[in-house]
Short mmCIF file of C-alpha atoms and ligand atoms in Angstrom, two decimals:
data_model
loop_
_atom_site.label_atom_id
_atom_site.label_comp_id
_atom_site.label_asym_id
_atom_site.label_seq_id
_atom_site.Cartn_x
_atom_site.Cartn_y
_atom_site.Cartn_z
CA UNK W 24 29.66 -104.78 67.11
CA UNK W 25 32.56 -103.07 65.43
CA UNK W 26 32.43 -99.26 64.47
CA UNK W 27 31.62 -99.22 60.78
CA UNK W 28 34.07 -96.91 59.67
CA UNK W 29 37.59 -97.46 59.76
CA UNK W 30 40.04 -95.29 62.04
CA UNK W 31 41.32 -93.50 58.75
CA UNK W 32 37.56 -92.52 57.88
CA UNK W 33 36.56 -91.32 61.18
CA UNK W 34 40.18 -88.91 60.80
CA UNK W 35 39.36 -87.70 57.77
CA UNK W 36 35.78 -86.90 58.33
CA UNK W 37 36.44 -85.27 61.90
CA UNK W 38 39.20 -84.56 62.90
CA UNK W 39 40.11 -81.18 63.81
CA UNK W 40 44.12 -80.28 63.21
CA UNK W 41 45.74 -79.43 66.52
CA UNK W 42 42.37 -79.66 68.41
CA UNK W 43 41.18 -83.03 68.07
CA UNK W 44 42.55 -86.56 66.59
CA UNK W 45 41.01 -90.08 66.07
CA UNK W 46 43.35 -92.45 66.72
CA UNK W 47 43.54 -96.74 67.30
CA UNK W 48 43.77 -96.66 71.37
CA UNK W 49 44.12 -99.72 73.61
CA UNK W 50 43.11 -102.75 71.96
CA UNK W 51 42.69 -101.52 68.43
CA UNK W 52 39.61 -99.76 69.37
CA UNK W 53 39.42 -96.32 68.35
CA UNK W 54 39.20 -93.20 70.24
CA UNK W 55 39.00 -89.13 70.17
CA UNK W 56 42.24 -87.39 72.00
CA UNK W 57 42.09 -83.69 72.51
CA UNK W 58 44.70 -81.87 72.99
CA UNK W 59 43.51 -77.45 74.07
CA UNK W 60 44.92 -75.26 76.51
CA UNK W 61 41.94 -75.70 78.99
CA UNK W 62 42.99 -79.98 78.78
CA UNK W 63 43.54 -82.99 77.57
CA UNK W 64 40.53 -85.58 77.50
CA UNK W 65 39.78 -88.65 75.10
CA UNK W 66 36.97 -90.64 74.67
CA UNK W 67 36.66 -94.78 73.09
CA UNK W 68 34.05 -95.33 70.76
CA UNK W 69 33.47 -98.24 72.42
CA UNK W 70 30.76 -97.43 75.47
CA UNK W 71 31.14 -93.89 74.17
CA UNK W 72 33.98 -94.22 77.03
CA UNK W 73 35.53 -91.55 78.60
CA UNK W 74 38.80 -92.51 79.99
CA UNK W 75 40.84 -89.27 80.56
CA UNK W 76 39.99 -85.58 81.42
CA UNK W 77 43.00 -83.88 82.87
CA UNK W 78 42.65 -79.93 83.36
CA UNK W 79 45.65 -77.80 82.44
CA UNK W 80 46.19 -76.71 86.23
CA UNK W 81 45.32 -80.60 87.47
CA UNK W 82 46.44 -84.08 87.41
CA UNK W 83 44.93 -86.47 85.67
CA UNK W 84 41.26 -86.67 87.08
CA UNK W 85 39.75 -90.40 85.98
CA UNK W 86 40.89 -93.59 86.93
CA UNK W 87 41.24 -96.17 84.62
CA UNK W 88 42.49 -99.44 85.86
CA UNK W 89 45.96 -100.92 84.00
CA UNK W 90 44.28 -104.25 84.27
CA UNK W 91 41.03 -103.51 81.89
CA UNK W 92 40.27 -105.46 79.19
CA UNK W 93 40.12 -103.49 75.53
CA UNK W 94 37.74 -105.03 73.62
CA UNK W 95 34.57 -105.52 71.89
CA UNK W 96 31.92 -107.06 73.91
CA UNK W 97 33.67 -105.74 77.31
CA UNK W 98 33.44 -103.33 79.38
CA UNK W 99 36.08 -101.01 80.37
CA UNK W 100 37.32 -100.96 83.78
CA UNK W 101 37.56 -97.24 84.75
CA UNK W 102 36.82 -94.24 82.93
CA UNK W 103 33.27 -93.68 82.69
CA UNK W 104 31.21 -96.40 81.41
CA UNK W 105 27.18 -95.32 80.87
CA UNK W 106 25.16 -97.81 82.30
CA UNK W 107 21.75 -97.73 79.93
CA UNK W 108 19.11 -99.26 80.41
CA UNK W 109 19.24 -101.09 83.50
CA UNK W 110 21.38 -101.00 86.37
CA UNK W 111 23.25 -103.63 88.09
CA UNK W 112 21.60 -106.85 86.73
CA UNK W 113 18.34 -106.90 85.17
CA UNK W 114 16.02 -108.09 86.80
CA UNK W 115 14.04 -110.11 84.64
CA UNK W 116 16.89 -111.77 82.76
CA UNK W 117 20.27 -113.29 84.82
CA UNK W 118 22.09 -113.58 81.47
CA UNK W 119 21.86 -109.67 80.52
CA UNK W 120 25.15 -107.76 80.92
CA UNK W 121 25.60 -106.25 84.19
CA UNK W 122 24.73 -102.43 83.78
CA UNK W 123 23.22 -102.85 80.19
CA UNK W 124 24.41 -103.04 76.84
CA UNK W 125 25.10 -99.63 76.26
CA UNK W 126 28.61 -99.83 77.84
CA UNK W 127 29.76 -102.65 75.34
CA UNK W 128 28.41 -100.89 72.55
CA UNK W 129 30.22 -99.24 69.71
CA UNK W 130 28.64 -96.15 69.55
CA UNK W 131 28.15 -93.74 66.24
CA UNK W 132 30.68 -91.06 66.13
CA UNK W 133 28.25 -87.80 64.75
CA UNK W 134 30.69 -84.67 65.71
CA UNK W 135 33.60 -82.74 66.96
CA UNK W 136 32.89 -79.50 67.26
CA UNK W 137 35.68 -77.04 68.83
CA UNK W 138 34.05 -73.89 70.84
CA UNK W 139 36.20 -70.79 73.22
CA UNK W 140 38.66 -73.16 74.81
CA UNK W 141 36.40 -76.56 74.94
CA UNK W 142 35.90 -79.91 72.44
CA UNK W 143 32.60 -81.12 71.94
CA UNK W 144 32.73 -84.58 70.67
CA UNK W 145 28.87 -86.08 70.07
CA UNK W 146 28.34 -90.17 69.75
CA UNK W 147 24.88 -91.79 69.11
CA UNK W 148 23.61 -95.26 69.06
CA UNK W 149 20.03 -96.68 68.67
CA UNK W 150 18.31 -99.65 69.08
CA UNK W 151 18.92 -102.72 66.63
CA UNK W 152 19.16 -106.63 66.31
CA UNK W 153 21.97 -106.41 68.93
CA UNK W 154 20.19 -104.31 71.76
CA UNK W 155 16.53 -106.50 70.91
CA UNK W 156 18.66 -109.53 71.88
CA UNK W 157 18.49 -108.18 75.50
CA UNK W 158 15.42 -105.53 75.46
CA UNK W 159 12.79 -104.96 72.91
CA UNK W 160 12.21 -101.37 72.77
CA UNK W 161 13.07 -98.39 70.55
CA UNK W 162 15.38 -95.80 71.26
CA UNK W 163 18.16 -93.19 70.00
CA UNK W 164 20.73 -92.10 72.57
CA UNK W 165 22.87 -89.30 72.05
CA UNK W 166 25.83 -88.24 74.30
CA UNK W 167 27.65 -85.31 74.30
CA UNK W 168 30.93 -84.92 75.95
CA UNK W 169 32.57 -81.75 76.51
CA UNK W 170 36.26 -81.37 76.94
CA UNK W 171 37.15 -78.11 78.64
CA UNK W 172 38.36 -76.22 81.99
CA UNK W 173 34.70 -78.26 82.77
CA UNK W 174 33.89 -82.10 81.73
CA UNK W 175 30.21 -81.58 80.43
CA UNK W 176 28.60 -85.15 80.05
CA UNK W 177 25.01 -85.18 78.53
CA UNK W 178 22.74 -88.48 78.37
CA UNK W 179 20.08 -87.58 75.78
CA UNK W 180 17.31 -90.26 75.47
CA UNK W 181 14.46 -90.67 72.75
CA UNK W 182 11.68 -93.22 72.71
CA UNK W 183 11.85 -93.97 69.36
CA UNK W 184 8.57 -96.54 69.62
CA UNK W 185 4.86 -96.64 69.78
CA UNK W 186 4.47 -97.16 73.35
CA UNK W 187 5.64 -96.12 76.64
CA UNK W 188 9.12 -97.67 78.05
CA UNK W 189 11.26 -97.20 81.15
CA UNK W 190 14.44 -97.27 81.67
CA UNK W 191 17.84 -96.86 84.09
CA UNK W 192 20.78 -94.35 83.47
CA UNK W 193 24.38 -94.25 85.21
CA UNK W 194 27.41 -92.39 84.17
CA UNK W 195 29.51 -94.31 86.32
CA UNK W 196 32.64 -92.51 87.12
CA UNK W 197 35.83 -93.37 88.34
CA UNK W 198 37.24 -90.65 89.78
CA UNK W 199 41.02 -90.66 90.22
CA UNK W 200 41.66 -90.26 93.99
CA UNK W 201 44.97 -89.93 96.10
CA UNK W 202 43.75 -92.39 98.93
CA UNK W 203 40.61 -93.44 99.26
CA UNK W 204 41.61 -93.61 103.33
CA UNK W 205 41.78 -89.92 102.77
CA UNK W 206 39.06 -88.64 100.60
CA UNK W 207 35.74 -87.50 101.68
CA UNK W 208 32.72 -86.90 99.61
CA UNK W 209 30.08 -84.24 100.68
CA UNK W 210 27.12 -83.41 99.60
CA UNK W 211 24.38 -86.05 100.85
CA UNK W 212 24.23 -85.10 104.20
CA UNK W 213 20.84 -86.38 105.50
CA UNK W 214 20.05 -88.18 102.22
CA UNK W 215 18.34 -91.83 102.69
CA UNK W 216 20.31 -94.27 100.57
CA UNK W 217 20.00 -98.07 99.70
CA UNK W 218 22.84 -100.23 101.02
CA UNK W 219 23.76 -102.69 98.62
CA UNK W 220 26.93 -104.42 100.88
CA UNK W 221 23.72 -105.24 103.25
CA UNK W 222 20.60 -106.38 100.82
CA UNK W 223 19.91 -102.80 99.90
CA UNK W 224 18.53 -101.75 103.58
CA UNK W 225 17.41 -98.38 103.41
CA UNK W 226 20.05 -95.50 105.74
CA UNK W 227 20.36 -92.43 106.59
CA UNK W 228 23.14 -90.18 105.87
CA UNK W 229 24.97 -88.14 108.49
CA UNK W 230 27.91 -85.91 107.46
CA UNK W 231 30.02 -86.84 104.58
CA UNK W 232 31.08 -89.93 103.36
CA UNK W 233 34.52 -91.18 104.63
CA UNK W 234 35.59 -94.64 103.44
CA UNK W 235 36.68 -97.49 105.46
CA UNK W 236 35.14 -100.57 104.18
CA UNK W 237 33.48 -101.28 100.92
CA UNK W 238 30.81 -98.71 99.93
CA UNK W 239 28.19 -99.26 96.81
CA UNK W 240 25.09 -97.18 97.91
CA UNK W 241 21.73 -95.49 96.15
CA UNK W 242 22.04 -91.77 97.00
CA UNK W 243 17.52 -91.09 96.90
CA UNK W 244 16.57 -87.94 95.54
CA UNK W 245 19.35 -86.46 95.62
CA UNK W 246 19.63 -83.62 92.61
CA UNK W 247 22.21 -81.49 94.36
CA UNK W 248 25.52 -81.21 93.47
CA UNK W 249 28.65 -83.46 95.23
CA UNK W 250 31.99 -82.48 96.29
CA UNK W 251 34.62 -85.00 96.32
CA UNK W 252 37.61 -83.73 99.03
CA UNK W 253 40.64 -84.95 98.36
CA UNK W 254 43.34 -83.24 100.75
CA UNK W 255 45.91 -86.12 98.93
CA UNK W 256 45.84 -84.58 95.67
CA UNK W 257 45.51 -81.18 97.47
CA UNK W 258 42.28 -80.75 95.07
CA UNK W 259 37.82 -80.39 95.54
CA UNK W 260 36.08 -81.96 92.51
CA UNK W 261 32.90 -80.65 92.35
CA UNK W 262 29.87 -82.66 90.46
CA UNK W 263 27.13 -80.62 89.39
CA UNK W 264 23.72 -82.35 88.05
CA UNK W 265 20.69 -82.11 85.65
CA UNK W 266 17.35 -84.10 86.27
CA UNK W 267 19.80 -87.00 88.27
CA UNK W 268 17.76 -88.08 90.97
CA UNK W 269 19.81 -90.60 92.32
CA UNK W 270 23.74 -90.72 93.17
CA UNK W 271 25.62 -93.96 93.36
CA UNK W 272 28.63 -93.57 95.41
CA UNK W 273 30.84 -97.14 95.48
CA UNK W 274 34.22 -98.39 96.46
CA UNK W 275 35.19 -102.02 96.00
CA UNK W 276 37.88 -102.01 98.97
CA UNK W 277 40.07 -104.87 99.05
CA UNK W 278 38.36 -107.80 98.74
CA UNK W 279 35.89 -106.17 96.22
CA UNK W 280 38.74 -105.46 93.94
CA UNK W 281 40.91 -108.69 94.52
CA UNK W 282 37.61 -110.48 93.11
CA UNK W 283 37.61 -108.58 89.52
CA UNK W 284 39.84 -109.88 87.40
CA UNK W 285 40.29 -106.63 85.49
CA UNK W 286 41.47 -104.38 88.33
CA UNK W 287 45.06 -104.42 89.62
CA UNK W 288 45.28 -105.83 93.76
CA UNK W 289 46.10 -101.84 94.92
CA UNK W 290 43.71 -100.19 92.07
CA UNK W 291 40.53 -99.99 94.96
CA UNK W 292 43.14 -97.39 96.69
CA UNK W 293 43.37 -94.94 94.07
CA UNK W 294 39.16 -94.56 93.05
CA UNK W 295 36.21 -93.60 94.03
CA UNK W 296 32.84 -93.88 91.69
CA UNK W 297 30.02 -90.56 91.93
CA UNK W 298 27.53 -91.78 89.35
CA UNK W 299 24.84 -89.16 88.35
CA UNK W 300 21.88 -91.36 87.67
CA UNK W 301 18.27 -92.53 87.41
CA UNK W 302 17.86 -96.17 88.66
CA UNK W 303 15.44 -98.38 91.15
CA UNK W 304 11.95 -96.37 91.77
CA UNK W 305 13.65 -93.10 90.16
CA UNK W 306 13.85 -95.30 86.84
CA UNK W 307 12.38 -92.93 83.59
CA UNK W 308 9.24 -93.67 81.99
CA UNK W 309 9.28 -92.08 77.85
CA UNK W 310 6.28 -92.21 76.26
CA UNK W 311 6.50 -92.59 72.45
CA UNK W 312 8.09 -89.41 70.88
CA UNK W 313 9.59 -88.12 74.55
CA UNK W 314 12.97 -87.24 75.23
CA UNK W 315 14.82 -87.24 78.58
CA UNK W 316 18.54 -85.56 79.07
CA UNK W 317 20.85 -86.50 82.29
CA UNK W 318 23.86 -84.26 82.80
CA UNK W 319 26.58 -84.15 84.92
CA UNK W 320 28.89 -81.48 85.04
CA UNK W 321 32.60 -81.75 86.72
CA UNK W 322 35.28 -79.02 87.61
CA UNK W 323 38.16 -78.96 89.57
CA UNK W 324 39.04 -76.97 92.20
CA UNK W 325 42.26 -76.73 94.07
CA UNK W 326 42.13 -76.58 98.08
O1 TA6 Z 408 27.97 -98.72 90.84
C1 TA6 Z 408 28.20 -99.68 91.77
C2 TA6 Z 408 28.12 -101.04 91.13
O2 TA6 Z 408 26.86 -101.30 90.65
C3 TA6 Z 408 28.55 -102.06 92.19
O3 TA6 Z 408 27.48 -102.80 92.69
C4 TA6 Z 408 29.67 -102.84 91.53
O4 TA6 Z 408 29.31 -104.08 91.12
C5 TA6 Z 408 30.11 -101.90 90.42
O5 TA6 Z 408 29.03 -101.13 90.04
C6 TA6 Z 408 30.90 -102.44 89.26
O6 TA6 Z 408 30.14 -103.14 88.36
P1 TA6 Z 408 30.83 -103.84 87.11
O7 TA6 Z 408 29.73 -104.50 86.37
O8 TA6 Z 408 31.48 -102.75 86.30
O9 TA6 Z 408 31.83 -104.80 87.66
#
């Protein structure tokens, strides 16, 4: 579904001189660019899709592949799409989009609000003929992002309904990485995770995670923050979380990526995915009138 507004509207009702623009990005689709002295960031309306956060005293900090697809309907390939409300496939329905519908969504742009030194842009979206297609329950979902020295991401959920409902929550990012032979990611040592190269058997977690085949694992119970080493880019990136019980960690590797048809043959090389999230048997139950709020918080340190 298209935003509602055109380009020009969304401009003239929030745009911020100097601080904050809505412009037509890849594809037509429109985005917020922000432009302060802590960084640059921008953010589609489609997905609610980040797909740049670059610190003044840092490169360029998200991947985003140069093979995505822009438009309606699709997903983005990079950035950070929010997988809401199931994970993966769903498991009660083949046909459902991979990851939920939330991430091929045009989302509500409700704010941009400019603080000391950070840009707060807020997006909502609710349930609707669209979402009933693929899951019957009520909901508003609010996200926050906040463009500053830190990228603040919030996930606010609201069962909107008369009865209880559960769902599954992923801000799936793509970090931008110098080699992923190089990286390591810290952080879980001694965490059990689900191995889903190898029918999700259930590991254990020694040391940190160094990457030499394809990786797409369920972090369990793990609400502590992750550091992402990159001696490459000569830079720490640091993800801190809020009620995330689970961490997705993934790397397509070669053959992984040479199967997607929207990610360039070297792309796997240059990201790494840390995805603050809720999914499997750490799925969130709402009942009617409860709210639940994910948040992920990223800096950047230099090593
Ligand atoms: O987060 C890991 C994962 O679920 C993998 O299993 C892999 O399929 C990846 O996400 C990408 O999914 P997508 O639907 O964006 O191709």
């Amino acid at each position: 579904m298209k935003s509602e507004k055109t380009v020009e509207e969304l401009q003239a009702t929030h745009s911020i001189p100097g601080v904050a623009e809505v412009v037509i990005g890849n594809g037509g689709l429109p985005k917020v660019v922000t432009q302060i002295s802590a960084c640059s960031g921008e953010i589609y309306l489609h997905g609610a899709h980040v797909t740049s956060w670059e610190p003044a005293d840092s490169e360029e900090t998200i991947f985003v592949s140069k093979e995505s697809h822009w438009e309606d309907g699709r997903a983005i390939r990079g950035g950070i799409p929010i997988c809401f409300p199931w994970f993966r496939n769903k498991a009660d329905n083949p046909k459902a989009p991979q990851h939920g519908f939330a991430r091929i969504t045009s989302w509500t742009l409700n704010s941009i609000t400019a603080g000391s030194d950070e840009v707060k842009v807020e997006l909502s979206t609710a349930s609707n003929a669209d979402s009933r297609v693929w899951w019957p329950e009520d909901f508003k979902l609010t996200y926050r992002a906040t463009f500053g020295k830190t990228l603040g991401l919030e996930l606010e959920m609201h069962n909107t309904g008369s009865s209880s409902l559960r769902f599954e929550e992923a801000l799936h990012t793509y970090h931008r990485i110098g080699n992923i032979g190089n990286i390591r990611i810290g952080g879980l040592d001694g965490a059990t995770y689900l191995d889903n190269t190898d029918s999700n058997k259930s590991c254990y977690q020694q040391g940190e995670i160094e990457f030499t085949s394809q990786v797409d694992r369920a972090y369990l119970g793990t609400d502590h923050s992750i550091q992402l080493l990159d001696p490459p880019m000569g830079r720490r990136v640091t993800v801190v979380k809020t009620n995330s019980l689970t961490t997705v960690v993934w790397n397509p590797w070669k053959e992984g990526a040479h199967s997607m048809s929207d990610m360039a043959d070297d792309e796997w090389i240059q990201m790494a995915c840390i995805e603050a999230s809720n999914i499997r048997d750490f799925a969130i139950e709402l009942q009617p009138g409860q709210q639940h709020t994910m948040r992920a918080t990223i800096f950047v340190e230099k090593l």
